[in-house]
Short mmCIF file of C-alpha atoms and ligand atoms in Angstrom, two decimals:
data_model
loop_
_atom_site.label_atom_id
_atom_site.label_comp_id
_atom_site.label_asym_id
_atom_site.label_seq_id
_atom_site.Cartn_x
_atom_site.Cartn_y
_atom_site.Cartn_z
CA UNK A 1 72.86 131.14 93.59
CA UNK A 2 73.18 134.73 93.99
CA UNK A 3 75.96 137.12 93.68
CA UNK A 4 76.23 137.92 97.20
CA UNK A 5 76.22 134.13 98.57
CA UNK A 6 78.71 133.69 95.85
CA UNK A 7 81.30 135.86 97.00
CA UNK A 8 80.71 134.74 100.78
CA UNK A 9 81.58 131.23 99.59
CA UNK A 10 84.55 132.45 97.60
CA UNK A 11 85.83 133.99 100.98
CA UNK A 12 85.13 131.49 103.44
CA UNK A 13 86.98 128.79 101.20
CA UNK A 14 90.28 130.78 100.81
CA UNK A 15 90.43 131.49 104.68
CA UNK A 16 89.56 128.08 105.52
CA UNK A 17 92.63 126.99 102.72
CA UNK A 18 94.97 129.73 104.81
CA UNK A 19 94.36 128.12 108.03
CA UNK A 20 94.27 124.63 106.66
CA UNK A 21 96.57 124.10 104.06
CA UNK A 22 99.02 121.20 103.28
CA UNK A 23 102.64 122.84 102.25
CA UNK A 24 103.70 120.95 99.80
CA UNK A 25 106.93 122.13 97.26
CA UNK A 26 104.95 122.53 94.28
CA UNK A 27 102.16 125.16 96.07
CA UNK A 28 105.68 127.29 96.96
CA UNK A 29 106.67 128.13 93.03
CA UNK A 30 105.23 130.10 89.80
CA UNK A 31 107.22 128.08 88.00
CA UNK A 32 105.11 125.82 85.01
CA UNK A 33 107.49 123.44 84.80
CA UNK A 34 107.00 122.52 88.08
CA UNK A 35 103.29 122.66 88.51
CA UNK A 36 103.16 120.85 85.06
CA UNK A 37 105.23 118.04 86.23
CA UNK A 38 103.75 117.50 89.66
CA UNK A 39 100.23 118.11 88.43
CA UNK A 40 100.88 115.17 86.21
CA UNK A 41 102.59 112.59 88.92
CA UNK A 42 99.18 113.65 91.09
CA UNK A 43 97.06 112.48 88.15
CA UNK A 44 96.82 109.37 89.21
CA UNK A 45 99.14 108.97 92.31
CA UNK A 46 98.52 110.26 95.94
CA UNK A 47 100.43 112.61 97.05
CA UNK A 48 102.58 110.70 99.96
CA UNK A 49 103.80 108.60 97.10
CA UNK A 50 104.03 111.24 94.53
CA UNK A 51 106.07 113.37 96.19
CA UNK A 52 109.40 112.13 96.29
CA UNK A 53 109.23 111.27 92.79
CA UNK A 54 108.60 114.86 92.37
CA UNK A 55 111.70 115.82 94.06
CA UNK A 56 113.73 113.18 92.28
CA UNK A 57 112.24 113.47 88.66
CA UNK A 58 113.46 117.56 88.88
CA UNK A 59 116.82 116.92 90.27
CA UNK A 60 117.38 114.36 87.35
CA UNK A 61 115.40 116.77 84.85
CA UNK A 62 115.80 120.25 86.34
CA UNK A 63 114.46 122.34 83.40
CA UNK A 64 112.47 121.68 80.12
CA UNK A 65 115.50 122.00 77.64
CA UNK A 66 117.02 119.07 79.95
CA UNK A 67 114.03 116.43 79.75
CA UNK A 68 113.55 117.46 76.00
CA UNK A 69 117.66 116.51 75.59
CA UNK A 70 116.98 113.16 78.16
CA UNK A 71 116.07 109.50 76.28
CA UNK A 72 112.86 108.20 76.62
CA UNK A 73 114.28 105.13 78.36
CA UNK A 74 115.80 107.59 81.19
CA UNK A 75 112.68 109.83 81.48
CA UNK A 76 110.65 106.44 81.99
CA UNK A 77 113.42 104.94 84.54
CA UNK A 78 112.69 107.96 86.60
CA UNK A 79 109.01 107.35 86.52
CA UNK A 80 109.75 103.38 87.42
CA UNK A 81 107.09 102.34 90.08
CA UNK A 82 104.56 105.48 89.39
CA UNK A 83 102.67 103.49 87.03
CA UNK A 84 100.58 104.85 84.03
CA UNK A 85 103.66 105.07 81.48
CA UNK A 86 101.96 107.70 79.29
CA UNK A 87 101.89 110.64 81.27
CA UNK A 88 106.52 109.62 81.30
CA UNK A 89 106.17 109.12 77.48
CA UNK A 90 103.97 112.75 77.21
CA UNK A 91 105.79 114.75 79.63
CA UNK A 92 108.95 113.69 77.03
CA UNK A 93 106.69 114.96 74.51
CA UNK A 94 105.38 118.04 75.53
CA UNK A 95 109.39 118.93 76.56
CA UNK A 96 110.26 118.05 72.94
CA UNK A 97 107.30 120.40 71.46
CA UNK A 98 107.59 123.17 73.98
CA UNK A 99 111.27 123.70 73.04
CA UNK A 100 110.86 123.51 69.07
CA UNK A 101 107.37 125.52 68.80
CA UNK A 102 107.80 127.86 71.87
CA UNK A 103 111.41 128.35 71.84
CA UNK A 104 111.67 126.76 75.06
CA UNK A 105 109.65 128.63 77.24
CA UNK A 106 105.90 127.54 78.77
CA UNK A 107 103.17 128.69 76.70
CA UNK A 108 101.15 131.34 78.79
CA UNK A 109 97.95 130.69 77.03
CA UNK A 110 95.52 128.48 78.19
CA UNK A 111 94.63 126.97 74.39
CA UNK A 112 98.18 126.26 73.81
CA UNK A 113 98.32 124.70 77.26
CA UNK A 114 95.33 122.67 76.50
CA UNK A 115 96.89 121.65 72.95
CA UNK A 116 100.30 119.82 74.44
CA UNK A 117 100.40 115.68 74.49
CA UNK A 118 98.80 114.58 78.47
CA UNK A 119 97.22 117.81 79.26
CA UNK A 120 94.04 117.89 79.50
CA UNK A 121 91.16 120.29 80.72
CA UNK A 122 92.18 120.05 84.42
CA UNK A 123 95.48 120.19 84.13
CA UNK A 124 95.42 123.33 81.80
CA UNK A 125 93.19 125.08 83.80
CA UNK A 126 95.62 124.23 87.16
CA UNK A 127 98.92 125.44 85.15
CA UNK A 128 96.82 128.86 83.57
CA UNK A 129 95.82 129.46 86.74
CA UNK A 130 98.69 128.64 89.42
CA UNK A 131 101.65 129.74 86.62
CA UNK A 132 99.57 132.42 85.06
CA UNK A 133 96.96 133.80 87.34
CA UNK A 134 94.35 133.07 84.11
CA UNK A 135 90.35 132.62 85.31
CA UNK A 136 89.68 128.63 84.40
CA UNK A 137 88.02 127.03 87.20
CA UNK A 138 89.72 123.66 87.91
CA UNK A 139 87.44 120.48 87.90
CA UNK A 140 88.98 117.21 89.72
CA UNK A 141 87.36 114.43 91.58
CA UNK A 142 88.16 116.31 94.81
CA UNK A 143 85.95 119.23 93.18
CA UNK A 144 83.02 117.38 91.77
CA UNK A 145 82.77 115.79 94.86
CA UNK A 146 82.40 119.17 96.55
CA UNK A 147 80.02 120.46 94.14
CA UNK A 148 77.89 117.86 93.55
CA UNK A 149 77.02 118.09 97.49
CA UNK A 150 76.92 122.15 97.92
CA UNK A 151 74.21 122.29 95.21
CA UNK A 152 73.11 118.57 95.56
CA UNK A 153 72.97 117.83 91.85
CA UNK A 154 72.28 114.35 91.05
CA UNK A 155 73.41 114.43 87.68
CA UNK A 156 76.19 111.01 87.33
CA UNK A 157 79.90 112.62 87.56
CA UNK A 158 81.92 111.20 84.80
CA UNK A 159 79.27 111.42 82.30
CA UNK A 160 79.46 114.30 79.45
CA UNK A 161 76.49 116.32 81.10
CA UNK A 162 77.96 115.76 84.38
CA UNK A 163 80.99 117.34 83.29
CA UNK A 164 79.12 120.08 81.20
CA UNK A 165 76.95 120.86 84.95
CA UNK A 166 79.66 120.75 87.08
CA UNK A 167 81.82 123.05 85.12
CA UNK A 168 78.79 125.62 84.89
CA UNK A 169 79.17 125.53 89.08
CA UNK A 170 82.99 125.76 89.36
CA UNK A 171 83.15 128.60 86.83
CA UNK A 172 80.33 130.21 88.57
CA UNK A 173 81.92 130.03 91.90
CA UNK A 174 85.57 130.59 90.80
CA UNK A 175 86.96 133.79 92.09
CA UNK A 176 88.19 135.82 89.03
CA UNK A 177 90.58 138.33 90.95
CA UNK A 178 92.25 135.02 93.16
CA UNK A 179 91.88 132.16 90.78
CA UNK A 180 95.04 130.50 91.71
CA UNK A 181 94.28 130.58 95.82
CA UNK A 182 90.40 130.01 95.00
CA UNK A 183 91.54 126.66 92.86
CA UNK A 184 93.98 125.38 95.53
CA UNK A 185 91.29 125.90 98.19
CA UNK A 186 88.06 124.24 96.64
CA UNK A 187 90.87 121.25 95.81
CA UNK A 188 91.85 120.91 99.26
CA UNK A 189 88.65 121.80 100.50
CA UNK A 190 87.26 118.59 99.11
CA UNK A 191 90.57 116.49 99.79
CA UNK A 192 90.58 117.62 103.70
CA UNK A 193 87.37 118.45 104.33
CA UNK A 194 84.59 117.35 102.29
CA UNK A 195 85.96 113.69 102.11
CA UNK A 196 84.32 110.81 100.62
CA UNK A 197 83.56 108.72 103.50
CA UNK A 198 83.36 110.78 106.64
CA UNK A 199 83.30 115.04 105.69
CA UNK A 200 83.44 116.63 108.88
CA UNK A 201 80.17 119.14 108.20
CA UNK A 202 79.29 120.20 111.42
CA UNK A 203 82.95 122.00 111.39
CA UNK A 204 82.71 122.80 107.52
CA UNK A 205 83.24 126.58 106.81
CA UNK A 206 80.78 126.63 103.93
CA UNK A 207 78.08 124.41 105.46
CA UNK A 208 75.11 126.83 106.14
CA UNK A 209 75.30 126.88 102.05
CA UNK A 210 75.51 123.00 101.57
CA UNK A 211 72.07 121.78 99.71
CA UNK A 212 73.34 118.47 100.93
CA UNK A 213 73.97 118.86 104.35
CA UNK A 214 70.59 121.22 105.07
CA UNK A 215 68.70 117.96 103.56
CA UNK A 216 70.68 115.52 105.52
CA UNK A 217 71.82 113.48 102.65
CA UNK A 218 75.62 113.90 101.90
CA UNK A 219 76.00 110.63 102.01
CA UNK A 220 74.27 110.29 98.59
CA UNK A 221 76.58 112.76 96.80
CA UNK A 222 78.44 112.33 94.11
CA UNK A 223 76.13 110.53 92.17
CA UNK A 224 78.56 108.01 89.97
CA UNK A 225 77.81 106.59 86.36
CA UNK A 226 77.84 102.77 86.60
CA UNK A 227 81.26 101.26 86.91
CA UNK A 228 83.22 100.65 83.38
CA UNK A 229 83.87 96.57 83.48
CA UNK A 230 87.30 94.98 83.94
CA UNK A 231 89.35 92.95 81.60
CA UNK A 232 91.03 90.08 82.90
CA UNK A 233 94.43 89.33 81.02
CA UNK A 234 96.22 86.04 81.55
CA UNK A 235 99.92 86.39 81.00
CA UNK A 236 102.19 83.73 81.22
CA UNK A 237 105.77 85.07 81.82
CA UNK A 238 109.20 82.77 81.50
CA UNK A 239 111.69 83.70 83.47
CA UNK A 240 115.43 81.70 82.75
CA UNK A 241 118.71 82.37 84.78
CA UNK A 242 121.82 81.76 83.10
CA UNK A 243 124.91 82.66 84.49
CA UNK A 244 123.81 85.99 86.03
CA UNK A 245 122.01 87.01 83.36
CA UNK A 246 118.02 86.91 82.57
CA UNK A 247 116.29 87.50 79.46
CA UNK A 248 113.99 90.76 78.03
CA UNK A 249 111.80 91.90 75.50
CA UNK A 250 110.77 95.24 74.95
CA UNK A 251 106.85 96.36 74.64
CA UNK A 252 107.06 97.91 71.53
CA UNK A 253 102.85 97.06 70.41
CA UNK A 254 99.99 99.68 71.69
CA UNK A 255 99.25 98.54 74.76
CA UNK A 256 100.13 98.71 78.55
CA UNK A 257 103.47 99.01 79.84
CA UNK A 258 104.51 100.41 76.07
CA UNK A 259 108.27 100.48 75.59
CA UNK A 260 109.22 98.85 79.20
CA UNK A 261 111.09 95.73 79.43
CA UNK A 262 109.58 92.57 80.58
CA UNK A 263 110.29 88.83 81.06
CA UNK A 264 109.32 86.71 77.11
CA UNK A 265 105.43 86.91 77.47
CA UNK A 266 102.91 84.49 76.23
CA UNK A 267 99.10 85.78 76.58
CA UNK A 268 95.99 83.47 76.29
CA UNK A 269 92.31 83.88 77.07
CA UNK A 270 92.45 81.88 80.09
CA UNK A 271 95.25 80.19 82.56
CA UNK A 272 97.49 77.64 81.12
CA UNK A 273 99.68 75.03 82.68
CA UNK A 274 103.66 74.35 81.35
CA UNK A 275 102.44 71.83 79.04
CA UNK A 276 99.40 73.72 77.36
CA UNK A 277 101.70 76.65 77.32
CA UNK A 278 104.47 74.83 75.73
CA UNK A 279 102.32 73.77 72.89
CA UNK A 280 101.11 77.35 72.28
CA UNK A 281 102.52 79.56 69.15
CA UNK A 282 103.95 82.82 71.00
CA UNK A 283 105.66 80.36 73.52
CA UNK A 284 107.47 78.55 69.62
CA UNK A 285 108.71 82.73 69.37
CA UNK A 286 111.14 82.07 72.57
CA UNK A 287 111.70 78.11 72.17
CA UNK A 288 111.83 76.10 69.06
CA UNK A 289 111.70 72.86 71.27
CA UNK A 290 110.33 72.36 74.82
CA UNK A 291 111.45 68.96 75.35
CA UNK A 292 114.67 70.38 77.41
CA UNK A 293 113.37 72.61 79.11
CA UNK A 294 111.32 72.24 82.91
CA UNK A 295 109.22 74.52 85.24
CA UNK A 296 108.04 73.89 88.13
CA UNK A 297 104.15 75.47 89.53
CA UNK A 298 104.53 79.07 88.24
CA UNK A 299 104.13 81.65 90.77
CA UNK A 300 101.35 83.87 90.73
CA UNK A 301 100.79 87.39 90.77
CA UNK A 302 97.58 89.35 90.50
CA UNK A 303 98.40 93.03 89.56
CA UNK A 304 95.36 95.17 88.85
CA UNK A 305 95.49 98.49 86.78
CA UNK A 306 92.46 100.59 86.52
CA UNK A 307 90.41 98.90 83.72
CA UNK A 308 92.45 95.80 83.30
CA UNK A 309 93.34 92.51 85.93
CA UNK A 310 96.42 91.15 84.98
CA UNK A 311 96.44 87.59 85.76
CA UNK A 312 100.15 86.65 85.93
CA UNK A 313 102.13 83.36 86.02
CA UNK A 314 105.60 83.14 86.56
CA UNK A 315 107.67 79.96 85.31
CA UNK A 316 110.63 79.54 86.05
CA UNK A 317 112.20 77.78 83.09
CA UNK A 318 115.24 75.42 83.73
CA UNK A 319 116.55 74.76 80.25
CA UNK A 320 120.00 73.11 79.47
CA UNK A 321 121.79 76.38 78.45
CA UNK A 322 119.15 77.03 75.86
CA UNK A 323 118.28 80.85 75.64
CA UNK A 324 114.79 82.23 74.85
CA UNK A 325 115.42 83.05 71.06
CA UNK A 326 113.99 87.03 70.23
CA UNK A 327 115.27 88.17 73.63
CA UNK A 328 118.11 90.47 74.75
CA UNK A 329 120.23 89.11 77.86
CA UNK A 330 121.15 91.70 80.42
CA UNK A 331 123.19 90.89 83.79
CA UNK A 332 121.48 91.26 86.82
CA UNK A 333 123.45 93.76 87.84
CA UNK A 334 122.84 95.94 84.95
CA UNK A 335 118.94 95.87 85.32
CA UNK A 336 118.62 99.07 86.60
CA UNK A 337 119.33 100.87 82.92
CA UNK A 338 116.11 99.46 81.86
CA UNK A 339 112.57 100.52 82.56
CA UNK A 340 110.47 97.45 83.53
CA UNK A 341 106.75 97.42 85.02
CA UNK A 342 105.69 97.27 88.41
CA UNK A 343 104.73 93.45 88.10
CA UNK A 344 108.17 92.48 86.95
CA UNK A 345 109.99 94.83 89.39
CA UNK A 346 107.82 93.06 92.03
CA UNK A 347 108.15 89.35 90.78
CA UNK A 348 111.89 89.62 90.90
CA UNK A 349 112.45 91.50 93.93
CA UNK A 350 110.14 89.24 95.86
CA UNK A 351 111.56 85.87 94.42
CA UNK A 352 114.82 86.83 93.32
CA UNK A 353 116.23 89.48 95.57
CA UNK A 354 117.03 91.48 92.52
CA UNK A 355 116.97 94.95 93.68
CA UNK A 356 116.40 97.77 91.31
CA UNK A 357 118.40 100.96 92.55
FE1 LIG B 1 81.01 118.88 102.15
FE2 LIG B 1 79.68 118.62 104.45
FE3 LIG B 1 80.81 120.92 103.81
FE4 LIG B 1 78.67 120.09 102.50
S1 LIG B 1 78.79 120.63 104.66
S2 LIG B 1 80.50 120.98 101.61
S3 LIG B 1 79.03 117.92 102.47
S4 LIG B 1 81.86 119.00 104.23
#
């Protein structure tokens, strides 16, 4: 692609972004805190969803020094429902790190970006470029989906060479002089415009220089490496109600859902019913003895996460005051001061009315 079309591109995108733009809060601000932090909720939630959190997560922690000083176990309260716990646990991190080895203030660099816990290549290319007006072209889904069709490059997305081409095109395109504006506008370009069901080409600003469109096959772009396979996980979860109160473990292994509560957990390679379950090892950890305890059919929840299915069962354990033994009790009412996952917070607010606040 030549200089010239280059440029012509470059222009058309940031006038079509002018005209077309979302406003959201974190596109008004300089600030890296603030692109940081919502740059990370967008990782992996949509924006509709994302935003309030945004809003709420900086009224809670308004500056760095104030989420370094915060617990873990309120930073990941806040992020409660957003799923993916690691970008909470990292964003605690990288507060901690930025305060002790850059005396508070937001590295400016785009290596020392790139060398904080849960930022990666996109994100430190977004932050050097919206915070700092530095020249790293930004590569997200929304980009290579763009790029793959303007040059019509078949090469599998989400491969290493896919990532090595399509970083070769969004440096080459990037506007130097603009690269904040020229990031924002290829990003929304590709979430507005060049969609991935329906892109609206015959209105598209950049079409005449779409490889893609002039050989009628969009539909064929991007080219994805074959799908990674799913684990299924069967959990088995007991939940007992005594006098108000229910029963917790924290998550403390590698794993999912690390350092959230949840309801005493037995795992097995397949489904199990109460009495299979009862004779199993983990379920010995909670209960010595099963032979006062009941449950009736266990409820079931499927909860999918992006490379695992969790299978879930819910018993509901009637035992004759006996308490799940390596457990903490906490009062209903008092659940709120402790992170849980999504698949509890669902399980008990759809069979138990326990509302988190
Ligand atoms: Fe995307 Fe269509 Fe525009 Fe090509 S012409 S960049 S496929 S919207």
């Amino acid at each position: 692609m030549m200089q010239k079309e280059i440029k012509e591109i470059q222009i058309k995108l940031q006038t079509w972004y002018e005209k077309n733009k979302r406003e959201l809060p974190w596109r008004q601000t300089t600030n890296p805190y603030k692109i940081w932090l919502s740059e990370i909720i967008l990782q992996q939630t949509r924006v509709k969803q994302g935003y309030q959190y945004y809003l709420n997560f900086l009224s809670k922690f308004p500056t760095i020094k104030s989420l370094a000083d915060a617990d873990e176990q309120e930073v990941l309260k806040q992020w409660q429902g957003l799923g993916y716990y690691t970008r909470a646990r990292n964003l605690h991190k990288t507060a901690k790190i930025i305060t002790e080895k850059f005396n508070g203030t937001f590295p400016n660099q785009y290596a020392d970006i790139l060398s904080l816990a849960g930022i990666g290549e996109y994100t430190a290319a977004a932050i050097s470029s919206f915070a700092f007006q530095l020249p790293h072209a930004v590569l997200d889904g929304n980009v290579y989906r763009f790029l793959s069709r303007l040059f019509a490059d078949e090469t599998p997305i989400q491969t290493s060479a896919g990532k090595k081409q399509f970083n070769k095109y969004a440096s080459l395109l990037l506007d130097k002089k603009n690269p904040d504006i020229h990031n924002q506008a290829i990003m929304e370009m590709g979430a507005l415009q060049c969609t991935p069901t329906s892109p609206n080409c015959p209105k598209c600003p950049v079409n005449i220089h779409c490889k893609a469109f002039e050989v009628g096959k969009v539909e064929l772009f991007p080219v994805k490496a074959k799908k990674i396979k799913q684990r299924k996980r069967y959990f088995h979860y007991l939940f007992v109600l005594n006098n108000g109160k229910i029963f917790l473990q924290k998550r403390e292994k590698k794993d999912i859902w690390q350092n959230l509560y949840e309801l005493p957990l037995v795992e097995s390679d397949k489904p199990l019913t109460w009495d299979k379950l009862c004779q199993k090892d983990d379920f010995k950890h909670y209960f010595s003895d099963s032979k006062n305890l009941t449950a009736k059919k266990p409820i079931e929840i499927n909860h999918i996460l992006s490379h695992q299915k969790i299978m879930a069962r819910f018993f509901i354990v009637h035992s004759q005051d006996e308490k799940p033994k390596n457990t903490i009790e906490v009062s209903v009412n008092r659940l709120k001061n402790y992170p849980i996952s999504r698949l509890i917070d669902i399980f008990l607010k759809d069979n138990f009315n326990v509302k988190e606040s």
